[in-house]
Amino acid sequence: MKKLSKTPLFAAADIFIIALVLALAAVPFFISVKGAGAPLSASVKINGRDAGSYPLDNAGEFKLVGENGIEMTLVVDGDGVFVKDSSCRDKICERTGKITREGQSVICMPGRISIALEGETGGADAVVG
Amino acid sequence: MSAAKKTALCAMLCAVSAVLSTLESALPLPVFFVPGCRLGLSNLAVITAIPLVGAAGSLSVVAVKSLLILVTRGVTAGIMSISGGLLSLAVMLLLFRLARFGFVGVSVASAAAHNTAQLAAAGLLMGDVRVFSFWWLYLLLSIAAGALTGVAAGVIIPPLGRALGAR
C-alpha cells in the first residue's frame, strides 16, 4: 500500500478517470436514438416476465401488482407514463417521474417491476428524411 | 500500529459507516433528483479504512455496512449494497495500489463502480437489462458525488492518519 502521506487530494491522473467516466456516460447518446418518432408503448415486466404493454395513446390508470405484495398505479397519458401510489416505502419509482422517450424506464426493485418505453413496431426499420 | 489498535479503529470505522449510511438515507438530498441516488457519504469510512487498516479491515467495513442495510431495509437492498460495496472496494484497492491517483480520482472511480455494480445487480434480480437506461445519469452523478466525498477524504484522512500514528 502506498504511503498515506504521499496520496494527494487530486493528481493529474485523476483527470483520466473523470474523462473515462464521462466517455462511458456519453455512449447511450450514440446508440439510443434509433426508432425516434415511432408510436410508443410502455412495456411492463414483472420478475423478468412480460406483464403487458400499454400504448401511450390509450390513456388511463392501470393497477400493477408485483412481487412481495407491492402494488402501484401506472398512469398512461398521451406523451408518457409515470407511477403513482406505490405501496413500497422507498418510492423510488414515483420519484423517477414521467418518462417520455424510448428506452427510458421506471424501476421498482422491491416489486421487481420494470416499465420501459418501447417503439410499438420494435423500433423503426427505416427512417426516411 | 498495533493489532489491537487496528482492530479498534476498524470497529470504529464500521460504526462510522453505519451512522453515515443511516444519516444519508434519512436525509434525501434535494440536489440530486435522480431516483435512489445518494451522495455515498458512508464510502468515506471505507476510503479511510483502506490506508489505515488495510484490505481485510476495509472489507469488514463494507460487510458490516451491507449487513446493516440487509437487516434494516431488506434482502433486495442488502444485495444491492453488497454488490456496489464490493466492486467499489476492489476498484479503490487497485487504484490505491497503483499509487498514481489522488483521493478525488479514487473516489470518482469508486462511485462509478458502485453505481454500475448496483445496476448490474438490479438487472440480474429483475431479469431485465432495461435498468441500465439511466446508467449515463448515474455515471455523471458519480463524478459530482465522488469528487465531493473525495475532497472530504483528502482533507480528513492525512491528519487522521498522522494522529493515529499511521505511516
mmCIF file of C-alpha atoms in Angstrom:
data_model
loop_
_atom_site.group_PDB
_atom_site.id
_atom_site.type_symbol
_atom_site.label_atom_id
_atom_site.label_comp_id
_atom_site.label_asym_id
_atom_site.label_seq_id
_atom_site.Cartn_x
_atom_site.Cartn_y
_atom_site.Cartn_z
ATOM 1 C CA MET A 1 0.000 0.000 0.000
ATOM 2 C CA LYS A 2 1.241 3.413 -0.870
ATOM 3 C CA LYS A 3 2.351 5.670 1.926
ATOM 4 C CA LEU A 4 -0.660 7.619 3.077
ATOM 5 C CA SER A 5 1.167 10.920 3.258
ATOM 6 C CA LYS A 6 2.030 10.619 -0.443
ATOM 7 C CA THR A 7 -1.570 10.342 -1.673
ATOM 8 C CA PRO A 8 -2.565 13.804 -2.921
ATOM 9 C CA LEU A 9 -6.054 15.259 -2.835
ATOM 10 C CA PHE A 10 -6.003 15.497 -6.606
ATOM 11 C CA ALA A 11 -3.483 14.045 -9.040
ATOM 12 C CA ALA A 12 -3.108 14.697 -12.750
ATOM 13 C CA ALA A 13 -4.061 11.067 -13.426
ATOM 14 C CA ASP A 14 -7.471 11.747 -11.832
ATOM 15 C CA ILE A 15 -8.402 13.653 -14.977
ATOM 16 C CA PHE A 16 -8.057 10.369 -16.863
ATOM 17 C CA ILE A 17 -10.548 8.683 -14.528
ATOM 18 C CA ILE A 18 -13.059 11.526 -14.869
ATOM 19 C CA ALA A 19 -12.667 11.546 -18.669
ATOM 20 C CA LEU A 20 -13.225 7.778 -18.779
ATOM 21 C CA VAL A 21 -16.445 8.046 -16.740
ATOM 22 C CA LEU A 22 -17.640 10.924 -18.950
ATOM 23 C CA ALA A 23 -16.892 8.849 -22.071
ATOM 24 C CA LEU A 24 -18.918 5.900 -20.698
ATOM 25 C CA ALA A 25 -21.773 8.263 -19.863
ATOM 26 C CA ALA A 26 -21.777 9.541 -23.445
ATOM 27 C CA VAL A 27 -22.183 6.068 -25.005
ATOM 28 C CA PRO A 28 -26.022 5.869 -24.744
ATOM 29 C CA PHE A 29 -26.364 9.124 -26.678
ATOM 30 C CA PHE A 30 -24.917 7.386 -29.713
ATOM 31 C CA ILE A 31 -26.967 4.192 -29.546
ATOM 32 C CA SER A 32 -30.405 5.152 -28.214
ATOM 33 C CA VAL A 33 -31.594 7.492 -30.943
ATOM 34 C CA LYS A 34 -32.990 4.923 -33.385
ATOM 35 C CA GLY A 35 -36.743 4.491 -33.603
ATOM 36 C CA ALA A 36 -37.426 8.054 -32.534
ATOM 37 C CA GLY A 37 -40.850 9.161 -33.651
ATOM 38 C CA ALA A 38 -42.383 5.666 -33.674
ATOM 39 C CA PRO A 39 -45.556 5.272 -31.605
ATOM 40 C CA LEU A 40 -44.505 4.285 -28.100
ATOM 41 C CA SER A 41 -45.933 1.855 -25.617
ATOM 42 C CA ALA A 42 -44.986 1.108 -22.034
ATOM 43 C CA SER A 43 -43.796 -2.454 -21.775
ATOM 44 C CA VAL A 44 -44.115 -3.876 -18.267
ATOM 45 C CA LYS A 45 -42.084 -6.763 -16.920
ATOM 46 C CA ILE A 46 -42.525 -8.323 -13.512
ATOM 47 C CA ASN A 47 -39.701 -10.548 -12.332
ATOM 48 C CA GLY A 48 -38.337 -10.655 -15.878
ATOM 49 C CA ARG A 49 -41.608 -11.866 -17.412
ATOM 50 C CA ASP A 50 -43.755 -9.800 -19.754
ATOM 51 C CA ALA A 51 -46.723 -8.371 -17.908
ATOM 52 C CA GLY A 52 -48.480 -6.315 -20.507
ATOM 53 C CA SER A 53 -47.931 -3.474 -22.904
ATOM 54 C CA TYR A 54 -49.730 -0.153 -22.595
ATOM 55 C CA PRO A 55 -49.844 2.027 -25.732
ATOM 56 C CA LEU A 56 -49.428 5.710 -24.882
ATOM 57 C CA ASP A 57 -52.424 6.753 -26.973
ATOM 58 C CA ASN A 58 -54.655 4.649 -24.721
ATOM 59 C CA ALA A 59 -54.626 6.987 -21.711
ATOM 60 C CA GLY A 60 -55.755 5.734 -18.347
ATOM 61 C CA GLU A 61 -54.687 4.383 -14.966
ATOM 62 C CA PHE A 62 -53.694 0.769 -14.559
ATOM 63 C CA LYS A 63 -53.002 -1.229 -11.424
ATOM 64 C CA LEU A 64 -49.808 -3.300 -11.363
ATOM 65 C CA VAL A 65 -49.148 -5.984 -8.777
ATOM 66 C CA GLY A 66 -45.534 -7.008 -8.319
ATOM 67 C CA GLU A 67 -43.618 -9.347 -6.049
ATOM 68 C CA ASN A 68 -43.749 -9.037 -2.258
ATOM 69 C CA GLY A 69 -47.328 -7.736 -2.447
ATOM 70 C CA ILE A 70 -46.254 -4.415 -3.899
ATOM 71 C CA GLU A 71 -48.939 -2.573 -5.828
ATOM 72 C CA MET A 72 -48.754 0.596 -7.842
ATOM 73 C CA THR A 73 -50.798 2.630 -10.261
ATOM 74 C CA LEU A 74 -49.354 3.125 -13.733
ATOM 75 C CA VAL A 75 -50.621 6.342 -15.256
ATOM 76 C CA VAL A 76 -50.563 6.480 -19.057
ATOM 77 C CA ASP A 77 -51.191 9.794 -20.742
ATOM 78 C CA GLY A 78 -50.651 10.990 -24.259
ATOM 79 C CA ASP A 79 -46.906 11.563 -24.157
ATOM 80 C CA GLY A 80 -45.546 9.383 -21.391
ATOM 81 C CA VAL A 81 -46.122 7.237 -18.315
ATOM 82 C CA PHE A 82 -45.440 7.609 -14.606
ATOM 83 C CA VAL A 83 -46.128 5.716 -11.411
ATOM 84 C CA LYS A 84 -48.246 6.940 -8.554
ATOM 85 C CA ASP A 85 -49.455 5.428 -5.288
ATOM 86 C CA SER A 86 -46.828 2.727 -4.945
ATOM 87 C CA SER A 87 -47.272 0.719 -1.759
ATOM 88 C CA CYS A 88 -43.494 0.395 -1.375
ATOM 89 C CA ARG A 89 -41.848 2.661 1.170
ATOM 90 C CA ASP A 90 -38.850 3.605 -0.970
ATOM 91 C CA LYS A 91 -40.998 5.497 -3.524
ATOM 92 C CA ILE A 92 -38.108 5.417 -5.978
ATOM 93 C CA CYS A 93 -40.469 4.611 -8.856
ATOM 94 C CA GLU A 94 -42.650 7.620 -8.003
ATOM 95 C CA ARG A 95 -39.638 9.922 -7.736
ATOM 96 C CA THR A 96 -38.476 8.860 -11.197
ATOM 97 C CA GLY A 97 -41.329 10.978 -12.546
ATOM 98 C CA LYS A 98 -42.744 10.818 -16.027
ATOM 99 C CA ILE A 99 -40.806 9.068 -18.777
ATOM 100 C CA THR A 100 -41.472 10.224 -22.305
ATOM 101 C CA ARG A 101 -38.711 8.877 -24.568
ATOM 102 C CA GLU A 102 -37.963 5.449 -25.987
ATOM 103 C CA GLY A 103 -35.527 3.481 -23.866
ATOM 104 C CA GLN A 104 -36.334 5.265 -20.604
ATOM 105 C CA SER A 105 -37.566 3.128 -17.753
ATOM 106 C CA VAL A 106 -39.123 3.193 -14.304
ATOM 107 C CA ILE A 107 -37.848 0.529 -11.963
ATOM 108 C CA CYS A 108 -39.321 -0.841 -8.752
ATOM 109 C CA MET A 109 -36.706 -3.079 -7.151
ATOM 110 C CA PRO A 110 -38.758 -4.448 -4.215
ATOM 111 C CA GLY A 111 -41.681 -5.326 -6.515
ATOM 112 C CA ARG A 112 -39.387 -6.495 -9.343
ATOM 113 C CA ILE A 113 -41.389 -4.325 -11.734
ATOM 114 C CA SER A 114 -39.802 -2.606 -14.694
ATOM 115 C CA ILE A 115 -41.654 -0.324 -17.054
ATOM 116 C CA ALA A 116 -39.901 0.814 -20.229
ATOM 117 C CA LEU A 117 -40.978 2.819 -23.217
ATOM 118 C CA GLU A 118 -40.550 0.891 -26.439
ATOM 119 C CA GLY A 119 -41.453 1.582 -30.034
ATOM 120 C CA GLU A 120 -44.619 -0.322 -30.874
ATOM 121 C CA THR A 121 -43.100 -1.756 -34.010
ATOM 122 C CA GLY A 122 -39.970 -2.773 -32.150
ATOM 123 C CA GLY A 123 -38.027 0.196 -33.436
ATOM 124 C CA ALA A 124 -38.221 1.808 -36.831
ATOM 125 C CA ASP A 125 -36.946 -0.369 -39.646
ATOM 126 C CA ALA A 126 -36.304 2.608 -41.860
ATOM 127 C CA VAL A 127 -36.440 6.295 -41.188
ATOM 128 C CA VAL A 128 -36.577 8.327 -44.359
ATOM 129 C CA GLY A 129 -35.903 12.022 -44.440
ATOM 130 C CA MET B 1 0.009 0.447 14.591
ATOM 131 C CA SER B 2 -0.558 -2.432 16.993
ATOM 132 C CA ALA B 3 -3.022 -5.201 16.136
ATOM 133 C CA ALA B 4 -5.333 -4.162 18.978
ATOM 134 C CA LYS B 5 -5.314 -0.543 17.874
ATOM 135 C CA LYS B 6 -6.042 -1.632 14.311
ATOM 136 C CA THR B 7 -8.989 -3.783 15.403
ATOM 137 C CA ALA B 8 -10.420 -0.956 17.497
ATOM 138 C CA LEU B 9 -10.008 1.514 14.635
ATOM 139 C CA CYS B 10 -11.655 -0.937 12.261
ATOM 140 C CA ALA B 11 -14.644 -1.300 14.593
ATOM 141 C CA MET B 12 -14.917 2.482 14.881
ATOM 142 C CA LEU B 13 -14.906 2.851 11.093
ATOM 143 C CA CYS B 14 -17.654 0.197 10.872
ATOM 144 C CA ALA B 15 -19.724 2.297 13.283
ATOM 145 C CA VAL B 16 -18.989 5.494 11.351
ATOM 146 C CA SER B 17 -20.075 3.907 8.065
ATOM 147 C CA ALA B 18 -23.300 2.656 9.678
ATOM 148 C CA VAL B 19 -24.056 6.133 11.065
ATOM 149 C CA LEU B 20 -23.271 7.908 7.774
ATOM 150 C CA SER B 21 -25.340 5.402 5.800
ATOM 151 C CA THR B 22 -28.340 5.798 8.145
ATOM 152 C CA LEU B 23 -27.991 9.583 8.228
ATOM 153 C CA GLU B 24 -27.860 9.724 4.461
ATOM 154 C CA SER B 25 -30.978 7.637 3.871
ATOM 155 C CA ALA B 26 -32.805 9.802 6.431
ATOM 156 C CA LEU B 27 -31.895 12.992 4.572
ATOM 157 C CA PRO B 28 -32.691 12.671 0.870
ATOM 158 C CA LEU B 29 -30.754 15.346 -0.962
ATOM 159 C CA PRO B 30 -32.955 17.695 -2.969
ATOM 160 C CA VAL B 31 -29.977 18.466 -5.207
ATOM 161 C CA PHE B 32 -29.947 15.018 -6.756
ATOM 162 C CA PHE B 33 -33.330 14.460 -8.358
ATOM 163 C CA VAL B 34 -32.408 11.009 -9.508
ATOM 164 C CA PRO B 35 -34.240 8.008 -8.133
ATOM 165 C CA GLY B 36 -32.244 6.212 -5.495
ATOM 166 C CA CYS B 37 -29.181 8.403 -5.901
ATOM 167 C CA ARG B 38 -27.273 9.431 -2.801
ATOM 168 C CA LEU B 39 -24.004 11.119 -2.036
ATOM 169 C CA GLY B 40 -22.258 7.988 -0.833
ATOM 170 C CA LEU B 41 -21.094 9.503 2.435
ATOM 171 C CA SER B 42 -20.565 6.092 4.011
ATOM 172 C CA ASN B 43 -17.896 5.491 1.384
ATOM 173 C CA LEU B 44 -15.838 7.980 3.415
ATOM 174 C CA ALA B 45 -15.465 5.323 6.112
ATOM 175 C CA VAL B 46 -14.372 2.743 3.525
ATOM 176 C CA ILE B 47 -11.895 5.028 1.778
ATOM 177 C CA THR B 48 -10.463 5.924 5.197
ATOM 178 C CA ALA B 49 -10.196 2.267 6.128
ATOM 179 C CA ILE B 50 -8.071 1.270 3.123
ATOM 180 C CA PRO B 51 -4.886 3.172 4.005
ATOM 181 C CA LEU B 52 -5.381 2.913 7.778
ATOM 182 C CA VAL B 53 -6.495 -0.690 8.373
ATOM 183 C CA GLY B 54 -5.716 -2.376 5.043
ATOM 184 C CA ALA B 55 -7.690 -4.513 2.603
ATOM 185 C CA ALA B 56 -9.110 -7.006 5.116
ATOM 186 C CA GLY B 57 -10.171 -4.263 7.501
ATOM 187 C CA SER B 58 -11.860 -2.230 4.786
ATOM 188 C CA LEU B 59 -13.648 -5.361 3.564
ATOM 189 C CA SER B 60 -15.112 -5.777 7.038
ATOM 190 C CA VAL B 61 -16.369 -2.167 6.964
ATOM 191 C CA VAL B 62 -18.142 -2.870 3.655
ATOM 192 C CA ALA B 63 -19.574 -6.129 5.043
ATOM 193 C CA VAL B 64 -20.883 -4.519 8.237
ATOM 194 C CA LYS B 65 -22.500 -1.670 6.309
ATOM 195 C CA SER B 66 -24.239 -4.079 3.925
ATOM 196 C CA LEU B 67 -25.311 -6.322 6.784
ATOM 197 C CA LEU B 68 -26.939 -3.338 8.476
ATOM 198 C CA ILE B 69 -28.803 -2.475 5.275
ATOM 199 C CA LEU B 70 -29.810 -6.140 4.856
ATOM 200 C CA VAL B 71 -31.309 -6.164 8.360
ATOM 201 C CA THR B 72 -32.979 -2.748 8.247
ATOM 202 C CA ARG B 73 -34.052 -2.440 4.622
ATOM 203 C CA GLY B 74 -34.471 -5.989 3.387
ATOM 204 C CA VAL B 75 -32.841 -8.566 1.131
ATOM 205 C CA THR B 76 -33.075 -6.593 -2.123
ATOM 206 C CA ALA B 77 -31.427 -3.508 -0.653
ATOM 207 C CA GLY B 78 -28.837 -5.746 1.027
ATOM 208 C CA ILE B 79 -27.862 -7.442 -2.243
ATOM 209 C CA MET B 80 -27.681 -4.056 -3.981
ATOM 210 C CA SER B 81 -25.490 -2.696 -1.198
ATOM 211 C CA ILE B 82 -23.020 -5.587 -1.098
ATOM 212 C CA SER B 83 -22.669 -5.642 -4.909
ATOM 213 C CA GLY B 84 -21.926 -1.935 -5.044
ATOM 214 C CA GLY B 85 -19.716 -2.101 -1.963
ATOM 215 C CA LEU B 86 -17.546 -4.991 -3.171
ATOM 216 C CA LEU B 87 -16.883 -3.677 -6.682
ATOM 217 C CA SER B 88 -16.180 -0.166 -5.430
ATOM 218 C CA LEU B 89 -13.804 -1.540 -2.773
ATOM 219 C CA ALA B 90 -11.992 -3.639 -5.386
ATOM 220 C CA VAL B 91 -11.571 -0.580 -7.609
ATOM 221 C CA MET B 92 -10.298 1.559 -4.724
ATOM 222 C CA LEU B 93 -7.808 -1.100 -3.581
ATOM 223 C CA LEU B 94 -6.483 -1.383 -7.138
ATOM 224 C CA LEU B 95 -6.185 2.388 -7.637
ATOM 225 C CA PHE B 96 -4.518 2.961 -4.248
ATOM 226 C CA ARG B 97 -2.054 0.195 -5.102
ATOM 227 C CA LEU B 98 -1.249 1.767 -8.479
ATOM 228 C CA ALA B 99 -0.339 4.896 -6.472
ATOM 229 C CA ARG B 100 -0.874 7.336 -9.316
ATOM 230 C CA PHE B 101 -4.211 8.768 -8.328
ATOM 231 C CA GLY B 102 -5.444 11.309 -5.805
ATOM 232 C CA PHE B 103 -8.355 10.916 -3.400
ATOM 233 C CA VAL B 104 -10.704 12.641 -5.877
ATOM 234 C CA GLY B 105 -9.876 10.233 -8.705
ATOM 235 C CA VAL B 106 -10.125 7.153 -6.485
ATOM 236 C CA SER B 107 -13.432 8.369 -5.095
ATOM 237 C CA VAL B 108 -14.959 9.155 -8.516
ATOM 238 C CA ALA B 109 -13.913 5.732 -9.856
ATOM 239 C CA SER B 110 -15.318 4.091 -6.750
ATOM 240 C CA ALA B 111 -18.658 5.909 -7.075
ATOM 241 C CA ALA B 112 -18.932 4.958 -10.765
ATOM 242 C CA ALA B 113 -18.091 1.328 -9.938
ATOM 243 C CA HIS B 114 -20.627 1.344 -7.103
ATOM 244 C CA ASN B 115 -23.446 2.602 -9.333
ATOM 245 C CA THR B 116 -22.553 0.240 -12.173
ATOM 246 C CA ALA B 117 -22.452 -2.810 -9.894
ATOM 247 C CA GLN B 118 -25.793 -1.830 -8.380
ATOM 248 C CA LEU B 119 -27.408 -1.542 -11.803
ATOM 249 C CA ALA B 120 -25.916 -4.912 -12.776
ATOM 250 C CA ALA B 121 -27.291 -6.463 -9.571
ATOM 251 C CA ALA B 122 -30.666 -4.837 -10.237
ATOM 252 C CA GLY B 123 -30.625 -6.185 -13.791
ATOM 253 C CA LEU B 124 -29.897 -9.720 -12.537
ATOM 254 C CA LEU B 125 -32.545 -9.539 -9.806
ATOM 255 C CA MET B 126 -35.158 -8.210 -12.202
ATOM 256 C CA GLY B 127 -34.114 -10.337 -15.174
ATOM 257 C CA ASP B 128 -34.193 -7.175 -17.254
ATOM 258 C CA VAL B 129 -31.295 -5.210 -18.728
ATOM 259 C CA ARG B 130 -33.515 -2.161 -19.158
ATOM 260 C CA VAL B 131 -32.448 -0.971 -15.710
ATOM 261 C CA PHE B 132 -29.361 0.385 -17.484
ATOM 262 C CA SER B 133 -31.404 3.093 -19.234
ATOM 263 C CA PHE B 134 -30.312 5.709 -16.712
ATOM 264 C CA TRP B 135 -26.721 4.447 -16.428
ATOM 265 C CA TRP B 136 -25.337 7.589 -18.054
ATOM 266 C CA LEU B 137 -27.050 9.763 -15.477
ATOM 267 C CA TYR B 138 -25.692 7.689 -12.584
ATOM 268 C CA LEU B 139 -22.220 7.957 -14.115
ATOM 269 C CA LEU B 140 -22.459 11.765 -14.369
ATOM 270 C CA LEU B 141 -23.680 11.992 -10.785
ATOM 271 C CA SER B 142 -20.883 9.705 -9.630
ATOM 272 C CA ILE B 143 -18.421 12.320 -10.870
ATOM 273 C CA ALA B 144 -20.098 15.008 -8.749
ATOM 274 C CA ALA B 145 -20.692 12.834 -5.672
ATOM 275 C CA GLY B 146 -17.293 11.130 -5.970
ATOM 276 C CA ALA B 147 -15.493 14.471 -6.225
ATOM 277 C CA LEU B 148 -17.270 15.764 -3.105
ATOM 278 C CA THR B 149 -16.512 12.714 -0.975
ATOM 279 C CA GLY B 150 -13.006 12.580 -2.480
ATOM 280 C CA VAL B 151 -12.260 16.126 -1.329
ATOM 281 C CA ALA B 152 -13.665 15.294 2.116
ATOM 282 C CA ALA B 153 -11.480 12.169 2.251
ATOM 283 C CA GLY B 154 -8.393 14.083 1.147
ATOM 284 C CA VAL B 155 -8.954 16.669 3.872
ATOM 285 C CA ILE B 156 -9.798 14.224 6.668
ATOM 286 C CA ILE B 157 -7.556 11.203 6.104
ATOM 287 C CA PRO B 158 -3.970 12.560 6.173
ATOM 288 C CA PRO B 159 -4.285 14.371 9.562
ATOM 289 C CA LEU B 160 -6.290 11.442 10.943
ATOM 290 C CA GLY B 161 -3.538 9.059 9.840
ATOM 291 C CA ARG B 162 -0.848 11.218 11.488
ATOM 292 C CA ALA B 163 -2.876 11.483 14.703
ATOM 293 C CA LEU B 164 -3.238 7.707 14.785
ATOM 294 C CA GLY B 165 0.451 7.149 14.138
ATOM 295 C CA ALA B 166 -0.013 5.560 10.731
ATOM 296 C CA ARG B 167 2.778 5.869 8.181
#
